Short mmCIF file of C-alpha atoms in Angstrom, two decimals:
data_model
loop_
_atom_site.label_atom_id
_atom_site.label_comp_id
_atom_site.label_asym_id
_atom_site.label_seq_id
_atom_site.Cartn_x
_atom_site.Cartn_y
_atom_site.Cartn_z
CA MET A 1 46.44 24.10 4.38
CA ALA A 2 48.37 25.43 1.54
CA GLY A 3 49.30 29.09 1.57
CA LYS A 4 48.15 31.14 -1.19
CA VAL A 5 50.54 31.72 -4.65
CA MET A 6 52.19 35.05 -4.44
CA HIS A 7 50.61 37.25 -7.26
CA LEU A 8 48.11 34.75 -8.56
CA LEU A 9 44.38 36.06 -8.11
CA ASN A 10 41.40 34.09 -8.56
CA ARG A 11 38.27 35.95 -9.79
CA ASP A 12 35.26 33.77 -10.56
CA GLY A 13 36.92 30.53 -11.47
CA ARG A 14 39.57 32.31 -13.97
CA PHE A 15 43.29 33.15 -12.85
CA TYR A 16 45.42 36.06 -13.35
CA ALA A 17 48.95 37.06 -12.71
CA ARG A 18 48.56 40.51 -10.44
CA LEU A 19 51.03 42.96 -8.98
CA VAL A 20 50.13 46.52 -7.53
CA VAL A 21 52.21 49.57 -8.98
CA PRO A 22 53.87 51.51 -6.08
CA LYS A 23 51.98 54.95 -5.45
CA GLU A 24 55.02 56.85 -6.58
CA LEU A 25 55.19 55.22 -9.96
CA ARG A 26 51.53 55.40 -10.97
CA PRO A 27 51.90 58.73 -12.63
CA TYR A 28 54.46 57.27 -14.94
CA LEU A 29 52.14 54.27 -15.85
CA ASN A 30 48.98 55.94 -16.87
CA GLY A 31 47.67 56.03 -13.52
CA LYS A 32 47.41 52.56 -13.43
CA SER A 33 47.18 51.19 -9.38
CA GLU A 34 47.87 47.51 -10.68
CA PHE A 35 48.45 45.18 -13.67
CA ARG A 36 46.71 42.05 -14.44
CA THR A 37 47.68 39.41 -17.18
CA PRO A 38 44.94 36.73 -17.68
CA LEU A 39 46.17 33.06 -17.34
CA GLY A 40 42.95 31.03 -17.99
CA ALA A 41 40.73 29.00 -16.30
CA ASP A 42 42.90 26.01 -15.80
CA TYR A 43 44.65 26.01 -12.56
CA ARG A 44 47.71 23.64 -13.23
CA ASP A 45 48.33 25.65 -16.40
CA ALA A 46 48.04 28.89 -14.55
CA LEU A 47 51.00 27.96 -12.24
CA LYS A 48 52.87 27.35 -15.51
CA LYS A 49 52.23 30.42 -17.14
CA LEU A 50 52.78 32.40 -13.87
CA PRO A 51 56.52 33.28 -13.39
CA GLY A 52 56.46 34.79 -17.12
CA ALA A 53 53.37 36.68 -16.68
CA VAL A 54 54.78 38.19 -13.64
CA ALA A 55 58.34 38.96 -15.32
CA LEU A 56 56.35 40.84 -17.90
CA ILE A 57 54.41 42.64 -15.76
CA GLN A 58 57.60 43.56 -13.33
CA HIS A 59 58.81 44.76 -16.58
CA LYS A 60 56.47 47.27 -17.09
CA ILE A 61 56.98 48.25 -13.56
CA ALA A 62 60.55 48.89 -14.12
CA LEU A 63 59.77 51.21 -17.34
CA GLY A 64 57.89 53.15 -14.53
CA GLN A 65 60.97 53.27 -12.38
CA ARG A 66 62.94 54.50 -15.37
CA ARG A 67 60.50 57.04 -16.45
CA ALA A 68 60.13 58.22 -12.59
CA ALA A 69 64.46 58.49 -12.72
CA GLU A 70 64.34 60.28 -15.96
CA ALA A 71 61.77 62.96 -14.92
CA GLY A 72 63.90 63.56 -11.80
CA ALA A 73 61.18 62.25 -9.22
CA ARG A 74 63.37 59.05 -8.06
CA THR A 75 67.16 58.38 -8.42
CA ALA A 76 67.84 55.39 -10.54
CA THR A 77 69.57 52.39 -8.45
CA VAL A 78 73.26 52.15 -8.74
CA ALA A 79 75.24 49.04 -8.73
CA ARG A 80 76.07 48.75 -5.03
CA TYR A 81 76.45 45.17 -4.96
CA PRO A 82 78.12 44.49 -8.44
CA LEU A 83 78.28 41.14 -9.63
CA ALA A 84 79.78 39.43 -13.17
CA PRO A 85 77.02 38.05 -15.71
CA ASP A 86 77.45 34.31 -14.72
CA GLN A 87 77.18 35.06 -11.09
CA ILE A 88 74.08 36.98 -11.67
CA ALA A 89 72.96 34.07 -14.29
CA LEU A 90 73.54 31.60 -11.26
CA ARG A 91 71.62 33.73 -8.55
CA ASN A 92 68.68 33.82 -11.19
CA TYR A 93 68.98 30.10 -11.47
CA GLN A 94 68.59 29.09 -8.06
CA ALA A 95 65.92 31.57 -7.72
CA ARG A 96 63.85 29.96 -10.20
CA LEU A 97 64.47 26.74 -8.72
CA GLN A 98 63.62 27.37 -5.34
CA ILE A 99 60.37 28.87 -6.73
CA ASP A 100 59.77 25.43 -8.66
CA ASP A 101 60.53 23.90 -5.22
CA ASP A 102 58.12 26.01 -3.33
CA ILE A 103 55.34 25.28 -5.73
CA ARG A 104 56.01 21.61 -5.95
CA ASN A 105 55.50 21.44 -2.16
CA ARG A 106 52.26 22.97 -2.13
CA TYR A 107 50.54 21.67 -5.49
CA PRO A 108 51.11 18.00 -6.34
CA GLY A 109 49.32 18.68 -9.41
CA TYR A 110 51.94 20.90 -10.64
CA ALA A 111 54.37 18.56 -11.88
CA THR A 112 51.56 17.19 -14.59
CA SER A 113 51.19 20.52 -16.67
CA GLU A 114 53.40 21.37 -19.89
CA VAL A 115 56.35 23.60 -20.16
CA ASP A 116 55.73 26.38 -22.92
CA ASP A 117 57.77 25.14 -26.11
CA GLN A 118 57.61 28.88 -27.53
CA LEU A 119 59.46 30.16 -24.64
CA VAL A 120 61.98 27.11 -24.99
CA ALA A 121 62.51 28.30 -28.22
CA ALA A 122 62.90 31.82 -27.34
CA LEU A 123 65.21 31.01 -24.73
CA ARG A 124 67.52 29.26 -26.91
CA ASP A 125 67.53 31.95 -29.59
CA GLY A 126 68.46 34.37 -26.59
CA VAL A 127 71.35 32.47 -25.53
CA ALA A 128 72.72 31.96 -29.22
CA GLY A 129 72.03 35.79 -29.75
CA ARG A 130 69.62 35.69 -32.29
CA LEU A 131 67.29 37.93 -30.50
CA ARG A 132 67.21 42.14 -30.98
CA ASP A 133 67.38 44.08 -28.06
CA SER A 134 63.68 44.48 -27.80
CA GLU A 135 63.10 40.93 -27.99
CA TYR A 136 65.38 40.43 -25.32
CA ARG A 137 63.59 42.95 -23.09
CA GLU A 138 60.25 41.47 -23.95
CA LEU A 139 61.79 38.09 -22.77
CA ILE A 140 63.88 38.55 -19.74
CA GLY A 141 63.70 42.36 -19.32
CA ALA A 142 61.96 41.94 -15.60
CA ARG A 143 64.55 39.82 -14.50
CA ILE A 144 67.47 41.93 -15.60
CA GLU A 145 65.90 44.97 -14.05
CA ARG A 146 65.16 42.98 -10.91
CA TYR A 147 69.04 42.46 -10.74
CA ARG A 148 69.69 46.19 -11.29
CA HIS A 149 67.40 47.02 -8.32
CA LEU A 150 69.25 44.85 -6.20
CA GLY A 151 72.30 46.59 -7.02
CA ASN A 152 74.07 43.81 -9.01
CA HIS A 153 74.75 45.82 -12.27
CA ASP A 154 74.01 49.00 -13.77
CA GLU A 155 74.39 48.32 -17.69
CA PRO A 156 72.52 50.45 -20.11
CA GLU A 157 70.17 48.81 -22.21
CA GLY A 158 71.48 48.06 -25.71
CA SER A 159 75.35 48.19 -24.59
CA ASP A 160 77.66 45.19 -25.31
CA GLU A 161 77.47 44.55 -21.46
CA TRP A 162 73.73 44.87 -21.41
CA ARG A 163 73.14 41.98 -24.37
CA ILE A 164 76.32 39.81 -22.63
CA LEU A 165 74.15 39.70 -19.36
CA ALA A 166 70.97 39.18 -21.04
CA ARG A 167 72.38 36.15 -22.64
CA ALA A 168 73.57 34.87 -19.40
CA ILE A 169 70.09 35.16 -18.10
CA CYS A 170 68.38 33.39 -20.75
CA VAL A 171 70.98 30.56 -20.03
CA SER A 172 70.11 30.55 -16.71
CA GLU A 173 66.53 30.46 -17.41
CA TYR A 174 66.69 27.84 -19.97
CA GLU A 175 68.91 25.64 -17.59
CA ALA A 176 66.06 25.95 -14.81
CA LEU A 177 63.46 24.76 -17.48
CA GLU A 178 65.51 21.74 -18.07
CA ARG A 179 65.31 21.24 -14.46
CA VAL A 180 61.65 21.60 -14.28
CA VAL A 181 61.23 19.02 -16.81
CA GLU A 182 63.33 16.46 -15.19
CA ARG A 183 61.52 17.25 -11.97
CA ASP A 184 58.21 16.33 -13.51
CA GLU A 185 59.78 13.09 -14.16
CA GLY A 186 61.01 12.49 -10.59
CA ASP A 187 64.91 13.29 -11.08
CA PHE A 188 66.12 15.84 -8.81
CA SER A 189 69.61 15.31 -9.41
CA GLY A 190 70.14 17.32 -12.42
CA MET A 191 72.68 19.97 -12.40
CA PRO A 192 73.89 22.76 -14.90
CA SER A 193 75.64 21.73 -18.09
CA HIS A 194 76.28 25.13 -19.66
CA PRO A 195 79.92 26.28 -18.67
CA LEU A 196 78.39 29.53 -17.73
CA LEU A 197 76.79 28.25 -14.94
CA ALA A 198 78.66 25.10 -14.47
CA ASN A 199 82.14 27.22 -13.53
CA ALA A 200 80.43 30.45 -11.96
CA LYS A 201 81.77 31.08 -8.39
CA PRO A 202 79.12 31.43 -5.75
CA VAL A 203 79.30 34.79 -4.43
CA GLU A 204 79.83 35.45 -0.55
CA GLU A 205 77.17 37.67 1.00
CA SER A 206 78.16 40.63 2.37
CA LYS A 207 75.15 42.63 2.47
CA ALA A 208 73.78 44.70 5.60
CA PRO A 209 71.96 42.54 8.16
CA ILE A 210 68.08 42.95 8.07
CA SER A 211 66.63 43.41 11.43
CA ILE A 212 63.98 40.64 12.18
CA LYS A 213 62.55 43.13 14.76
CA GLN A 214 62.16 46.04 12.10
CA LEU A 215 60.48 43.48 10.00
CA PHE A 216 57.99 42.94 12.07
CA ALA A 217 57.34 46.39 13.12
CA ASP A 218 56.95 47.67 9.64
CA TYR A 219 54.79 44.78 8.66
CA ILE A 220 52.59 46.09 11.66
CA ALA A 221 52.70 49.47 10.25
CA SER A 222 51.68 48.51 7.00
CA ARG A 223 48.77 46.61 8.44
CA GLN A 224 47.72 49.44 10.91
CA ILE A 225 47.71 51.70 7.69
CA VAL A 226 44.50 49.75 6.57
CA GLY A 227 42.80 49.57 9.95
CA LYS A 228 44.32 46.16 10.91
CA GLY A 229 46.99 44.45 12.98
CA LYS A 230 45.82 45.50 16.46
CA GLY A 231 45.84 41.86 17.34
CA ALA A 232 48.86 40.94 15.66
CA GLU A 233 51.00 43.47 17.31
CA LYS A 234 50.14 42.03 20.88
CA ARG A 235 50.21 38.59 20.15
CA TRP A 236 53.11 38.13 17.79
CA SER A 237 55.37 40.55 19.66
CA PRO A 238 56.85 38.17 22.16
CA VAL A 239 56.96 35.53 19.39
CA PHE A 240 59.60 37.67 17.70
CA THR A 241 61.56 38.86 21.07
CA ASP A 242 61.66 35.10 21.92
CA LEU A 243 62.75 33.85 18.08
CA ILE A 244 65.67 36.49 18.34
CA LYS A 245 66.66 35.61 21.87
CA PHE A 246 66.68 31.89 20.88
CA ILE A 247 69.35 32.41 17.54
CA GLY A 248 71.33 34.86 19.19
CA HIS A 249 71.08 37.76 16.84
CA ASP A 250 68.85 40.01 15.07
CA ASP A 251 69.41 39.36 11.18
CA ALA A 252 66.62 37.91 8.79
CA ARG A 253 69.13 37.24 6.15
CA ARG A 254 70.91 34.82 8.73
CA LEU A 255 67.76 33.16 9.59
CA THR A 256 67.82 29.43 8.38
CA LYS A 257 65.21 26.67 8.49
CA ASP A 258 67.28 24.87 10.84
CA ASP A 259 66.93 27.77 13.14
CA LEU A 260 63.33 27.73 12.95
CA ARG A 261 63.12 23.97 13.36
CA ARG A 262 65.47 23.89 16.43
CA TRP A 263 63.35 26.99 17.82
CA ARG A 264 59.92 24.93 17.26
CA ASP A 265 61.36 21.65 18.62
CA ALA A 266 62.44 23.48 22.12
CA ARG A 267 59.39 25.54 22.31
CA LEU A 268 57.33 22.26 21.79
CA LYS A 269 58.62 21.28 25.26
CA THR A 270 56.38 24.09 27.00
CA HIS A 271 53.50 24.89 24.24
CA SER A 272 50.95 22.92 22.72
CA PRO A 273 51.70 22.06 18.91
CA ARG A 274 48.51 23.95 17.74
CA THR A 275 50.04 27.19 19.12
CA ILE A 276 53.43 26.51 17.64
CA SER A 277 51.78 25.83 14.35
CA ASP A 278 49.14 28.53 14.34
CA VAL A 279 50.78 31.18 16.48
CA TYR A 280 54.82 30.85 16.31
CA LEU A 281 55.39 29.38 13.07
CA ALA A 282 52.66 31.05 11.26
CA SER A 283 53.38 34.81 12.75
CA ILE A 284 57.40 34.36 11.51
CA ARG A 285 55.79 32.93 7.91
CA THR A 286 53.29 35.90 7.44
CA VAL A 287 55.82 38.62 8.08
CA LEU A 288 58.74 36.96 6.17
CA ASN A 289 55.90 36.51 2.85
CA TRP A 290 55.30 40.17 3.38
CA ALA A 291 59.09 40.90 3.28
CA VAL A 292 59.35 39.06 0.08
CA ALA A 293 56.58 40.82 -1.54
CA GLU A 294 58.01 43.64 -0.50
CA ASP A 295 61.50 42.97 -1.87
CA ARG A 296 63.27 43.14 1.34
CA LEU A 297 64.17 39.42 1.37
CA ALA A 298 64.91 37.21 -1.25
CA LEU A 299 63.15 34.02 0.45
CA ASN A 300 60.88 33.15 2.92
CA VAL A 301 63.09 30.12 4.87
CA ALA A 302 60.06 29.61 7.20
CA GLN A 303 57.58 28.62 4.10
CA ASP A 304 57.74 25.17 4.41
CA VAL A 305 58.58 24.85 8.35
CA ARG A 306 55.51 23.60 9.76
CA GLN A 307 54.07 21.69 12.94
CA GLU A 308 51.26 19.36 12.88
CA ALA A 309 48.94 19.90 15.39
CA PRO A 310 46.09 17.31 16.54
CA LYS A 311 42.63 17.83 16.12
CA GLU A 312 40.74 19.20 19.02
CA GLN A 313 38.61 16.62 20.84
CA GLN A 314 35.32 18.24 21.92
CA SER A 315 33.79 16.23 24.78
CA ARG A 316 30.53 18.80 25.22
CA GLU A 317 28.96 21.83 23.66
CA GLN A 318 31.08 25.00 23.12
CA GLY A 319 28.09 27.20 24.37
CA TYR A 320 26.53 27.06 27.78
CA THR A 321 23.39 25.17 28.36
CA LEU A 322 20.41 26.91 29.68
CA ASP A 323 20.83 25.46 33.42
CA GLU A 324 24.56 26.46 32.96
CA ALA A 325 23.81 30.10 31.92
CA LEU A 326 21.14 30.59 34.59
CA VAL A 327 23.67 29.75 37.42
CA ILE A 328 26.03 32.45 35.99
CA LEU A 329 23.37 34.91 35.27
CA ARG A 330 22.08 34.48 38.90
CA ALA A 331 25.68 34.86 40.16
CA ALA A 332 25.99 38.32 38.24
CA ARG A 333 22.36 39.64 39.15
CA ASP A 334 23.37 39.06 43.06
CA TYR A 335 27.25 40.03 42.93
CA ARG A 336 28.09 42.14 45.99
CA PRO A 337 31.63 43.11 46.31
CA LYS A 338 33.27 42.38 49.43
CA GLU A 339 33.14 44.70 52.37
CA SER A 340 36.82 46.99 52.82
CA SER A 341 37.79 49.63 54.55
CA ASN A 342 41.11 49.74 52.90
CA PRO A 343 40.88 51.88 49.71
CA ALA A 344 43.57 50.28 48.52
CA THR A 345 41.83 46.59 48.45
CA ARG A 346 38.26 47.88 48.07
CA GLU A 347 36.88 47.23 44.65
CA GLY A 348 36.23 49.95 42.30
CA PRO A 349 32.53 50.95 41.36
CA GLN A 350 33.66 49.98 37.36
CA MET A 351 34.62 46.63 38.52
CA THR A 352 31.79 45.80 40.39
CA ALA A 353 29.46 47.34 37.50
CA ALA A 354 31.31 44.86 35.14
CA LYS A 355 30.88 41.71 37.26
CA ARG A 356 27.04 42.80 37.33
CA TRP A 357 26.42 43.34 33.98
CA ILE A 358 29.13 41.88 31.40
CA SER A 359 27.91 38.26 31.64
CA VAL A 360 24.29 39.65 31.02
CA LEU A 361 25.32 41.91 28.10
CA CYS A 362 27.13 38.85 26.47
CA ALA A 363 24.12 36.58 26.96
CA PHE A 364 21.98 39.00 24.96
CA THR A 365 23.88 40.24 22.45
CA GLY A 366 26.82 37.48 21.32
CA ALA A 367 29.15 39.96 21.25
CA ARG A 368 32.69 39.59 22.24
CA VAL A 369 33.72 40.08 25.88
CA SER A 370 36.37 42.98 25.21
CA GLU A 371 33.47 44.77 23.01
CA MET A 372 31.60 44.84 26.27
CA THR A 373 34.14 45.84 28.46
CA GLN A 374 35.09 48.57 26.45
CA LEU A 375 31.44 50.10 26.24
CA ARG A 376 31.17 54.06 27.07
CA THR A 377 27.92 55.92 28.16
CA HIS A 378 27.39 57.33 24.55
CA ASP A 379 27.84 54.14 22.87
CA ILE A 380 23.94 53.44 24.19
CA ARG A 381 21.35 55.48 22.72
CA GLU A 382 17.47 55.54 22.09
CA GLU A 383 16.08 55.23 18.52
CA PRO A 384 12.53 54.68 17.17
CA GLU A 385 13.54 50.77 17.27
CA GLY A 386 14.37 51.16 20.77
CA PHE A 387 17.44 51.14 22.84
CA ILE A 388 20.94 50.39 20.76
CA ILE A 389 24.35 49.71 21.71
CA ARG A 390 26.77 50.71 19.21
CA ILE A 391 29.93 48.41 19.19
CA ALA A 392 32.53 50.92 17.71
CA PRO A 393 36.52 50.33 17.32
CA ASP A 394 37.25 53.84 18.37
CA ALA A 395 36.31 52.69 21.95
CA GLY A 396 39.04 50.23 21.72
CA THR A 397 39.17 47.38 19.01
CA VAL A 398 36.60 45.46 16.99
CA LYS A 399 37.88 42.34 15.32
CA ALA A 400 36.32 42.73 11.97
CA GLY A 401 37.06 46.54 12.13
CA ASN A 402 33.76 47.94 11.43
CA TYR A 403 31.04 49.39 13.69
CA ARG A 404 27.90 47.69 14.39
CA ASP A 405 24.60 48.06 16.20
CA VAL A 406 22.60 45.76 18.16
CA PRO A 407 19.23 46.40 20.01
CA VAL A 408 18.92 46.13 23.58
CA HIS A 409 16.88 43.06 24.68
CA PRO A 410 13.98 44.09 26.54
CA GLN A 411 14.96 41.98 29.79
CA LEU A 412 18.38 44.18 29.82
CA VAL A 413 15.88 47.08 30.07
CA ALA A 414 13.94 45.29 32.83
CA MET A 415 17.14 44.61 35.05
CA GLY A 416 17.80 48.21 34.93
CA PHE A 417 20.72 48.35 32.56
CA ILE A 418 19.60 51.64 30.66
CA ASP A 419 19.21 53.01 34.14
CA PHE A 420 22.57 51.87 35.10
CA VAL A 421 23.92 53.59 31.99
CA LYS A 422 22.03 57.05 32.58
CA ALA A 423 23.50 56.90 36.24
CA SER A 424 26.82 56.72 34.93
CA GLN A 425 29.46 59.47 34.26
CA PRO A 426 30.42 60.13 30.58
CA GLY A 427 32.88 57.89 29.47
CA PRO A 428 33.84 54.39 30.07
CA LEU A 429 31.32 52.27 31.86
CA PHE A 430 33.43 49.31 32.96
CA TYR A 431 36.98 50.57 33.73
CA LYS A 432 38.19 54.10 35.45
CA ASN A 433 38.71 56.80 32.85
CA ARG A 434 42.24 58.27 33.51
CA PRO A 435 44.35 60.96 31.51
CA GLY A 436 46.31 58.50 28.92
CA ILE A 437 45.01 55.26 29.67
CA ASN A 438 44.94 52.69 26.83
CA PRO A 439 41.42 51.74 26.24
CA VAL A 440 42.43 48.31 24.48
CA ALA A 441 44.53 47.05 27.60
CA ALA A 442 41.98 48.63 30.19
CA SER A 443 38.89 46.78 28.41
CA GLN A 444 41.23 43.57 27.99
CA THR A 445 42.39 43.72 31.80
CA VAL A 446 38.47 43.90 32.80
CA ALA A 447 37.86 40.99 30.53
CA GLY A 448 40.26 38.76 32.24
CA ARG A 449 39.10 39.65 35.74
CA ILE A 450 35.73 38.74 34.92
CA SER A 451 36.88 35.28 33.77
CA GLU A 452 38.92 34.87 36.84
CA TRP A 453 35.99 35.58 39.01
CA LEU A 454 33.67 33.43 37.23
CA GLN A 455 36.00 30.73 37.47
CA SER A 456 37.19 31.19 41.11
CA MET A 457 33.27 30.44 41.92
CA SER A 458 33.47 26.89 40.39
CA ILE A 459 30.62 27.54 38.16
CA VAL A 460 32.14 27.46 34.81
CA PRO A 461 32.07 23.96 33.14
CA GLU A 462 35.55 22.40 32.33
CA GLY A 463 36.62 22.55 28.94
CA VAL A 464 34.07 25.93 28.06
CA GLN A 465 35.60 29.34 27.81
CA PRO A 466 33.83 31.34 30.18
CA SER A 467 33.18 34.63 28.26
CA HIS A 468 33.37 32.95 24.92
CA ALA A 469 30.87 30.47 25.37
CA TRP A 470 27.73 33.19 25.41
CA ARG A 471 28.92 33.68 21.51
CA HIS A 472 28.04 30.00 21.00
CA ARG A 473 24.96 30.28 22.98
CA PHE A 474 23.62 33.01 21.05
CA LYS A 475 24.00 31.54 18.01
CA THR A 476 22.41 28.46 19.25
CA VAL A 477 19.67 30.15 20.60
CA GLY A 478 19.30 32.17 17.66
CA GLU A 479 19.14 29.23 15.16
CA GLU A 480 16.52 27.73 17.42
CA GLU A 481 14.20 30.73 17.33
CA GLY A 482 14.29 30.86 13.55
CA ILE A 483 16.42 33.90 12.99
CA SER A 484 18.60 33.92 9.78
CA ARG A 485 22.47 32.97 9.93
CA ARG A 486 23.09 36.26 8.28
CA THR A 487 21.08 38.33 10.59
CA LEU A 488 22.89 36.54 13.41
CA ASP A 489 26.36 37.09 11.78
CA ALA A 490 25.33 40.64 11.56
CA LEU A 491 24.47 40.74 15.26
CA GLN A 492 27.70 39.07 16.48
CA GLY A 493 30.21 40.75 13.82
CA HIS A 494 31.04 37.82 11.81
CA SER A 495 32.05 38.23 8.03
CA ALA A 496 29.97 37.11 5.44
CA ARG A 497 31.05 33.83 4.07
CA THR A 498 30.45 34.43 0.11
CA ALA A 499 30.35 37.47 -2.12
CA GLY A 500 26.68 37.08 -2.59
CA GLU A 501 25.89 37.58 1.44
CA ASN A 502 27.44 41.14 1.13
CA TYR A 503 24.83 42.19 -1.24
CA GLY A 504 21.63 44.22 0.87
CA ASP A 505 22.02 45.28 4.26
CA VAL A 506 20.58 43.75 7.54
CA THR A 507 18.53 46.81 8.63
CA LEU A 508 18.07 48.06 12.44
CA LYS A 509 14.38 46.96 12.06
CA THR A 510 15.41 43.37 11.43
CA ARG A 511 18.19 43.43 14.10
CA ARG A 512 15.43 44.48 16.43
CA THR A 513 12.82 42.10 15.41
CA ALA A 514 15.56 38.97 15.64
CA ILE A 515 16.68 40.20 19.29
CA ASP A 516 13.19 40.51 20.51
CA LYS A 517 12.43 36.91 19.32
CA PHE A 518 15.48 35.67 21.93
CA PRO A 519 13.48 34.23 25.02
CA TRP A 520 13.75 35.75 28.55
CA TYR A 521 15.96 33.95 31.08
CA SER A 522 13.99 32.92 34.34
CA LEU A 523 16.01 34.33 36.98
#
């Protein structure tokens, strides 16, 4: 599946170029939090217009940076890595072709759209020096400011040096458009003909290294600010550690496509293609995309490094059948821990309770196993609609990030679950509460032990996930009982599939009616 095009927004079938304004610059840009430029309803045409629209928005943001600097709120960037105009033009030319190449790799129809003739004419005038300063600013001012931000120049607008640079960038933009037209016809052999680019000497990189590990940490921090990223931090951290160890350094600037391909091929010897595709490469690609969007890196070298994964073959349903469910629920009901006189090997009361109740809870709530193992006594309460289980992020983690209330099924009450909760000490129900304990790690440990216990009795069918199978069964039974998909999604914490499904609320009364429709298990 193709990734999203950076800065392209689709709203109700119409496309826009969109950039977020940094918070510190909003007071200098009339309080705007973002800029949008309409690109029309045709997708291929929008892709052609996107680079120019983004450049104009970047220019507006650059003006905000200048106003902030003039007000003393922000220090203007100095030329820390100065380059000659032809060297800046060469870099701009290469960057434009890289963007063109990336879009062609993702969207085959891109090659059939037209180049803007007015843009071509304006660039010709720019190369010839026929434009006023204001016209250069409107045409390629954003590109000039980009290289100022990168520290490659600090020329004041309107100076002779600034106009020389402006003309050089016009050359690079015009030459890049010529390559785009050639590529549309299948010719990728074109080289710049203008002497400014043809004779420019590439610059040896001498920038400070950018830590891959730090990029990952900063990405996770940016996600956690908005209440996300908990799962990614745990699952992706070993991936980044492994990559750094494999390539032998921690510099994102030195990371290459070849490095990633060699790493991918080496890990395919010990991991499945699906894991390599969906975890290893996807995590690196996501973090580097973020780094590019934040101007920490110029390019994402992982963008086109992929691994094809075979489609998973299913030999049976994903959820438990009724007979399989009955076997597991009876094993949970009848569970007794082994006798032991040694306190070190004796099973704790919380683990005994987990083996007794977790499978039953999953069967009657359709919740994720970790959402049940993290329950606390005060997460279960009595309302006019009956007893309610609140699945809350502050208990540990909730995948969708929001709390939800699930009514307690009458059979759970009859089996003594509410009596068990009332007799328990305040705090976690299924793991021992100790100072400094990590609720997420503790609840996941319990979930893992429940899975091991079930599999040790050889009552979990091959190819079935011991606890996740309850989620599949819950939805299957719910649909058999005529419960709406939206109500089932609300009970299980699944996100709405369309914007329309977000309208209105699935009330507690509706949820109670739905839960009561689930049949009792004959235990």
